[in-house]
Structure formats: structure tokens, C-alpha cells
Amino acid sequence: MDLRPTSGRELRYTLTIVLADVRRTLTVPELLEALNRLGLTAAGRPAKTISDALRWEVRKGRVVQLARGRYRTGRIPRSTLWWIRQQIAAAADAQ
């Protein structure tokens, strides 16, 4: 399978949705595996890129960092989840 590198907003939104959908704590390798199942990979050094992307979402409160490399969903309004899903779908359609 050919994986498409992603970064920035698309990566942040995708990781946020992955965490919201599984509803449990995930490690960075588990998040990378979930990205791979979606046909994506984190650009550059994957573990660093993922943790850097999630840092923004932690500041927003959408993701909670429980320990080094362990994340879970924070508080995300339903309307925000809907909007993020629309953005991910639009990015996928553009590819």
C-alpha cells in the first residue's frame, strides 16, 4: 500500500478524529498505525511529527496528554467534530 505523507492541519484533524472514534488512550505508535490504515503517514520523523501536531490540540483542549506519548480525547463539541470531519473529507477529495 502506498502511504501519502501528511502534516499540519490535516494531520492534526485526522489524529483528533482517530482519538475521538476509538474513545480510549492511544500511544504514538498506535496513532501512526491508525494513520497507516487510513492510507496516510506522518511526514518527516513520524513520532515527532505526531507529537508536535497533537501539542496544538492539547492546547485547544481537544486532546489530553496523559503521559509522554500517550493521548486521549479531551472536550470536543459535536459541532466541532462535525466540522473537522468535513475538513478531512474535503482534503481527501482534493487528493
Short mmCIF file of C-alpha atoms in Angstrom, two decimals:
data_model
loop_
_atom_site.label_atom_id
_atom_site.label_comp_id
_atom_site.label_asym_id
_atom_site.label_seq_id
_atom_site.Cartn_x
_atom_site.Cartn_y
_atom_site.Cartn_z
CA MET A 1 0.00 0.00 0.00
CA ASP A 2 1.32 3.44 -0.93
CA LEU A 3 1.07 5.80 2.06
CA ARG A 4 0.57 9.52 1.50
CA PRO A 5 2.62 11.76 3.82
CA THR A 6 0.57 14.32 5.70
CA SER A 7 1.33 17.12 8.12
CA GLY A 8 -0.10 20.31 9.52
CA ARG A 9 -3.81 20.85 9.89
CA GLU A 10 -4.80 17.67 8.03
CA LEU A 11 -2.64 15.57 10.36
CA ARG A 12 -3.96 17.32 13.48
CA TYR A 13 -7.56 16.87 12.45
CA THR A 14 -7.09 13.24 11.44
CA LEU A 15 -5.41 12.36 14.73
CA THR A 16 -8.15 14.15 16.68
CA ILE A 17 -10.84 12.17 14.88
CA VAL A 18 -8.96 8.89 15.39
CA LEU A 19 -8.81 9.57 19.14
CA ALA A 20 -12.47 10.60 19.25
CA ASP A 21 -13.55 7.45 17.41
CA VAL A 22 -11.62 4.91 19.50
CA ARG A 23 -12.55 6.53 22.84
CA ARG A 24 -9.51 5.22 24.68
CA THR A 25 -5.92 6.16 25.34
CA LEU A 26 -3.58 5.64 22.40
CA THR A 27 0.19 5.74 22.17
CA VAL A 28 2.09 7.45 19.38
CA PRO A 29 2.88 4.11 17.64
CA GLU A 30 -0.83 3.20 17.80
CA LEU A 31 -1.72 6.57 16.29
CA LEU A 32 0.81 6.01 13.50
CA GLU A 33 -0.70 2.57 12.86
CA ALA A 34 -4.18 4.13 12.66
CA LEU A 35 -2.88 6.68 10.15
CA ASN A 36 -1.36 3.88 8.09
CA ARG A 37 -4.71 2.07 8.00
CA LEU A 38 -6.19 5.26 6.55
CA GLY A 39 -3.52 5.33 3.85
CA LEU A 40 -1.57 8.16 5.47
CA THR A 41 1.73 8.56 7.24
CA ALA A 42 3.24 11.44 9.18
CA ALA A 43 5.77 13.42 7.17
CA GLY A 44 9.35 13.52 8.41
CA ARG A 45 10.09 11.67 11.64
CA PRO A 46 6.62 10.20 12.32
CA ALA A 47 6.75 10.08 16.12
CA LYS A 48 7.98 13.66 16.40
CA THR A 49 5.56 14.92 13.76
CA ILE A 50 2.62 13.28 15.55
CA SER A 51 3.58 14.62 18.98
CA ASP A 52 4.16 18.11 17.52
CA ALA A 53 0.76 18.03 15.81
CA LEU A 54 -1.01 16.90 18.97
CA ARG A 55 0.65 19.64 21.03
CA TRP A 56 -1.63 22.18 19.29
CA GLU A 57 -4.71 20.07 20.01
CA VAL A 58 -3.65 19.68 23.66
CA ARG A 59 -3.51 23.50 23.97
CA LYS A 60 -7.01 23.69 22.47
CA GLY A 61 -8.27 21.07 24.96
CA ARG A 62 -9.42 18.66 22.26
CA VAL A 63 -6.72 16.15 23.22
CA VAL A 64 -5.28 15.33 26.65
CA GLN A 65 -1.71 14.15 27.10
CA LEU A 66 -1.70 11.61 29.93
CA ALA A 67 2.00 10.81 29.84
CA ARG A 68 4.84 11.03 27.38
CA GLY A 69 3.50 9.59 24.12
CA ARG A 70 0.02 8.74 25.50
CA TYR A 71 -3.04 10.69 24.40
CA ARG A 72 -6.82 10.58 24.75
CA THR A 73 -9.71 12.75 23.61
CA GLY A 74 -10.45 15.91 25.54
CA ARG A 75 -13.59 18.05 25.27
CA ILE A 76 -14.76 18.45 21.70
CA PRO A 77 -18.18 19.91 20.92
CA ARG A 78 -20.23 17.84 18.47
CA SER A 79 -20.33 20.75 16.02
CA THR A 80 -16.52 20.94 16.07
CA LEU A 81 -16.24 17.20 15.44
CA TRP A 82 -18.63 17.54 12.51
CA TRP A 83 -16.63 20.46 11.10
CA ILE A 84 -13.31 18.60 11.47
CA ARG A 85 -14.77 15.56 9.69
CA GLN A 86 -15.92 17.83 6.83
CA GLN A 87 -12.41 19.31 6.54
CA ILE A 88 -10.83 15.84 6.41
CA ALA A 89 -13.32 14.72 3.74
CA ALA A 90 -12.61 17.82 1.66
CA ALA A 91 -8.86 17.23 1.91
CA ALA A 92 -9.32 13.59 0.88
CA ASP A 93 -11.44 14.61 -2.10
CA ALA A 94 -8.80 17.14 -3.18
CA GLN A 95 -6.22 14.33 -3.38
#
